CSV table of C-alpha atoms in Angstrom, one decimal:
chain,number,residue,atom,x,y,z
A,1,UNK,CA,203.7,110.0,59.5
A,2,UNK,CA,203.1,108.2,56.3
A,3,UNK,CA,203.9,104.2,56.9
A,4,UNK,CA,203.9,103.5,52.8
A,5,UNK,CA,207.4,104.3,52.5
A,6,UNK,CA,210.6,102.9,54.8
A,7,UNK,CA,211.9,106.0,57.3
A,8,UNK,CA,215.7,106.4,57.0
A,9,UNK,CA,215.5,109.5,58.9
A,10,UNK,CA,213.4,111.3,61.2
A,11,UNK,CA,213.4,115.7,61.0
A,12,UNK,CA,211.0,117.4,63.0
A,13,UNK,CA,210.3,120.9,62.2
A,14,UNK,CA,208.5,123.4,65.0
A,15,UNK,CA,206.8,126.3,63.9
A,16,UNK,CA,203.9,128.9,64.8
A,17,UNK,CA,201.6,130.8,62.8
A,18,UNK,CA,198.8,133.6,62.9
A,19,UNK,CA,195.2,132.6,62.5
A,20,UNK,CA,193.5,135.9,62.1
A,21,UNK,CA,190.1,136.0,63.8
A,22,UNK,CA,187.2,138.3,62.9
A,23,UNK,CA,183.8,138.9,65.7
A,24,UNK,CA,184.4,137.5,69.1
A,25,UNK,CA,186.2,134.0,68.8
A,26,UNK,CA,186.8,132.5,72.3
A,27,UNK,CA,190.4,132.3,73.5
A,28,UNK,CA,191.5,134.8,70.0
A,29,UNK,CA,193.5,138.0,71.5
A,30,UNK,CA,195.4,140.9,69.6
A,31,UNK,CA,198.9,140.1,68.4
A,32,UNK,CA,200.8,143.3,68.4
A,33,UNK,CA,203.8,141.6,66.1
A,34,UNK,CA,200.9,140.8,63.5
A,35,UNK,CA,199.0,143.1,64.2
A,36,UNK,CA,195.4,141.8,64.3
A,37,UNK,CA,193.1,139.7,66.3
A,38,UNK,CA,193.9,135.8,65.9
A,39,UNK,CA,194.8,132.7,67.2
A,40,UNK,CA,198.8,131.8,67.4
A,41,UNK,CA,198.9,128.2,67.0
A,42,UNK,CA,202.3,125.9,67.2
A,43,UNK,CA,202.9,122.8,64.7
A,44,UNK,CA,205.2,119.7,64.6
A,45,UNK,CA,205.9,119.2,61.0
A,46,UNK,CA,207.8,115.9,59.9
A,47,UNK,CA,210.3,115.7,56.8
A,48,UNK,CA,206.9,114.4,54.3
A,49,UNK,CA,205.4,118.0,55.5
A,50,UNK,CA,202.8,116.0,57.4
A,51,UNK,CA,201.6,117.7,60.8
A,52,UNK,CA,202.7,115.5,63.9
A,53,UNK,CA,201.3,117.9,66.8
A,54,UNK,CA,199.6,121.0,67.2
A,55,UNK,CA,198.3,122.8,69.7
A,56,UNK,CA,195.7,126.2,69.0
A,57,UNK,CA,197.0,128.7,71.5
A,58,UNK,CA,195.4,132.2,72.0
A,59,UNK,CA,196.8,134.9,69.6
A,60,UNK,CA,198.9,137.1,72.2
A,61,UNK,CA,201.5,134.2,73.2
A,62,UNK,CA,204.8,134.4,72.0
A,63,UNK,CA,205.8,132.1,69.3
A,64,UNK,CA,207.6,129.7,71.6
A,65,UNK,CA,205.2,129.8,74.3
A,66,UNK,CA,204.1,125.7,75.0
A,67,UNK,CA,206.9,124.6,73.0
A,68,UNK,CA,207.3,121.3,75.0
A,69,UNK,CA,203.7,120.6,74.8
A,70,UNK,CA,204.1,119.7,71.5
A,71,UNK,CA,207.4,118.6,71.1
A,72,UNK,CA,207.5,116.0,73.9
A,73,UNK,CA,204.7,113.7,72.5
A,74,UNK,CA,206.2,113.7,69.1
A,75,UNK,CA,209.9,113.0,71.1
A,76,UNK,CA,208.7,110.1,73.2
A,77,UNK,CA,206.8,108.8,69.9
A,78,UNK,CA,209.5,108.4,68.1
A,79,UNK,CA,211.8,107.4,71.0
A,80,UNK,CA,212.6,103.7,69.8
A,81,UNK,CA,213.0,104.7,65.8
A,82,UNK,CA,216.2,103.6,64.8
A,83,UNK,CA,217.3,106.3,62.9
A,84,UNK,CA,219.2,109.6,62.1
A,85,UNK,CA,217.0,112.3,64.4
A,86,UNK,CA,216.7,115.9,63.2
A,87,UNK,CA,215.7,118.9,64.1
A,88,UNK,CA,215.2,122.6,62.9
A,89,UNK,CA,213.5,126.0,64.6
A,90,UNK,CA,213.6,129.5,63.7
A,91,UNK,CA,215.3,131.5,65.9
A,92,UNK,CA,211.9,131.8,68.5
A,93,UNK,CA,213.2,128.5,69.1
A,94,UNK,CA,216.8,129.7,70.5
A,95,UNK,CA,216.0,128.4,73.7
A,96,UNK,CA,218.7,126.8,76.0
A,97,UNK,CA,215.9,124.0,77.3
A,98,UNK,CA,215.1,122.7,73.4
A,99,UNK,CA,218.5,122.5,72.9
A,100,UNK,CA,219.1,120.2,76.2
A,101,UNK,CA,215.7,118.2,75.2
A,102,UNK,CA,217.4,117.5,71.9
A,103,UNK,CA,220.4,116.3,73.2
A,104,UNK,CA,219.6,114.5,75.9
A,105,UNK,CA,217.1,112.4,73.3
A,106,UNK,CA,220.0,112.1,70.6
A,107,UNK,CA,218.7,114.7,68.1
A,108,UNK,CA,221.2,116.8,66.1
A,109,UNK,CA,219.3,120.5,65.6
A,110,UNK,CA,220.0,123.5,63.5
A,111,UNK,CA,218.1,126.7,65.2
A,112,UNK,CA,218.8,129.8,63.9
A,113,UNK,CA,220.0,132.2,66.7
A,114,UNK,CA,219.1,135.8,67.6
A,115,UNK,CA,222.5,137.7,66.4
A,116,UNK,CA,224.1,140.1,69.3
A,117,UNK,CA,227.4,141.9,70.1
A,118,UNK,CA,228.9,138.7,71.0
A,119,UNK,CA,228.5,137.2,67.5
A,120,UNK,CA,229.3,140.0,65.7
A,121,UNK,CA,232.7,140.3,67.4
A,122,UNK,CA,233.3,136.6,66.1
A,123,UNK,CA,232.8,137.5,62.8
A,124,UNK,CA,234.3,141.1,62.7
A,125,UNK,CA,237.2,139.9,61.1
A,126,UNK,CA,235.4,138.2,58.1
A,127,UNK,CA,233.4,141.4,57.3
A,128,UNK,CA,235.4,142.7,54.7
A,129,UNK,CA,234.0,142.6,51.4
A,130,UNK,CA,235.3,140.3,48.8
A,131,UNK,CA,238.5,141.5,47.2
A,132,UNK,CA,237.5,142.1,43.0
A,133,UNK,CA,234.5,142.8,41.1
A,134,UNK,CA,231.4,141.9,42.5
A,135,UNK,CA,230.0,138.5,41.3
A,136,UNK,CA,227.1,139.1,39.8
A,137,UNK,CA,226.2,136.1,42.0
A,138,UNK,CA,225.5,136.2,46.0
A,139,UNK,CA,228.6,134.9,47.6
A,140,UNK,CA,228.4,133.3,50.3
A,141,UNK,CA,231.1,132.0,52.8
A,142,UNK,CA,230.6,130.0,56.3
A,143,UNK,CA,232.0,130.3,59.6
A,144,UNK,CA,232.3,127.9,62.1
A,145,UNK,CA,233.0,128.3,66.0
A,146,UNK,CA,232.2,127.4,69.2
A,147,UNK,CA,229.9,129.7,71.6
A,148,UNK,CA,228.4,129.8,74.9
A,149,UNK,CA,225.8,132.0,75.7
A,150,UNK,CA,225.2,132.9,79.8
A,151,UNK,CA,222.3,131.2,79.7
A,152,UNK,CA,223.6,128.1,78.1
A,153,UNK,CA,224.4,124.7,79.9
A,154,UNK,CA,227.7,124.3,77.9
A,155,UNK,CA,229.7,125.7,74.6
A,156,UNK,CA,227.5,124.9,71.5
A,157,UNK,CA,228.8,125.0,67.5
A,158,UNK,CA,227.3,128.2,65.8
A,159,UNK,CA,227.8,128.6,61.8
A,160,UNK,CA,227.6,132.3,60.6
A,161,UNK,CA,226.3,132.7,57.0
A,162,UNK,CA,227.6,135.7,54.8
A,163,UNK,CA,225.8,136.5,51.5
A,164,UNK,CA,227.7,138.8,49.4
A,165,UNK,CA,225.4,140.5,47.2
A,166,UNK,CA,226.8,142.5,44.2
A,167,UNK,CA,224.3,145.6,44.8
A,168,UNK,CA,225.0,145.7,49.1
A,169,UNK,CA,227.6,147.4,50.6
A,170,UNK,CA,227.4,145.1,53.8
A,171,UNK,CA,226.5,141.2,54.1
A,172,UNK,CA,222.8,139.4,54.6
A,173,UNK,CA,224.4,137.3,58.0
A,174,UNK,CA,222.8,134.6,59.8
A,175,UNK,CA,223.6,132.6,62.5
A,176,UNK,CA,222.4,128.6,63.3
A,177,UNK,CA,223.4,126.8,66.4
A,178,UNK,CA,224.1,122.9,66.1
């Protein structure tokens, strides 16, 4: 992390990406999601972009896969900072141990969650399409509630986000646990 400028808050971002390989590379493996030969490595990115931890894996791990190895260094750096502690994932990162990790060390998180049957029923009611003419303009509305998966420890806040699109007949909906 850059120490030119004062940190007023602290967001970690955790990611993966394909390294595509060509000729025998040691430790490279196919990757049937991106379809090619390559290295799957996992970053720590901070809030200035600049990479905190990494860790080269080989290219048929899922995206997730060593999460902790990476994450916990960066965690137990930063332990003593005095200051708001973020943290966002894609939804390879819906896992019900990051989201104890980050609470037990005081970070507040928005990870995008697989959507299921579950969800959907939360929202059914909300799935009607905007009474009027269609904006020409995405709408977009938010939908708070609380959710507990089985595999969760306890009920967590999940947001569902609707984007009305003038040219769709059904919503673009995501959902983020926080």
């Amino acid at each position: 992390m850059r120490t030119d400028k004062p940190i007023n808050k602290l967001i970690l971002d955790l990611d993966s990406a394909v390294s595509e390989t060509y000729g025998q590379q040691e430790g490279a493996a196919y990757n049937s999601y991106f379809r090619c030969e390559c290295y799957h490595p996992i970053f720590c990115f901070n809030q200035d972009g600049d990479v905190e931890a990494a860790l080269l894996r080989g290219g048929n791990v899922a995206s997730a896969h060593d999460w902790w190895e990476v994450l916990n260094p960066v965690i137990d750096r930063y332990r003593d900072l005095d200051v708001a502690k973020l943290f966002r994932g894609d939804a390879e990162f819906a896992i019900p141990a990051l989201y104890d990790r980050l609470e037990a060390e005081g970070y507040r998180y928005a990870i995008r969650l697989p959507a299921n049957e579950v969800l959907y029923r939360e929202i059914a009611p909300l799935m009607k399409r905007p009474v009027g003419r269609p904006s020409v303009k995405p709408v977009v509305l938010y939908h708070r509630f609380e959710y507990q998966a089985a595999s969760w420890s306890k009920p967590r806040t999940v947001i569902a986000k609707f984007e009305w699109h003038c040219d769709e007949l059904i919503p673009q909906i995501g959902f983020v646990v926080t």
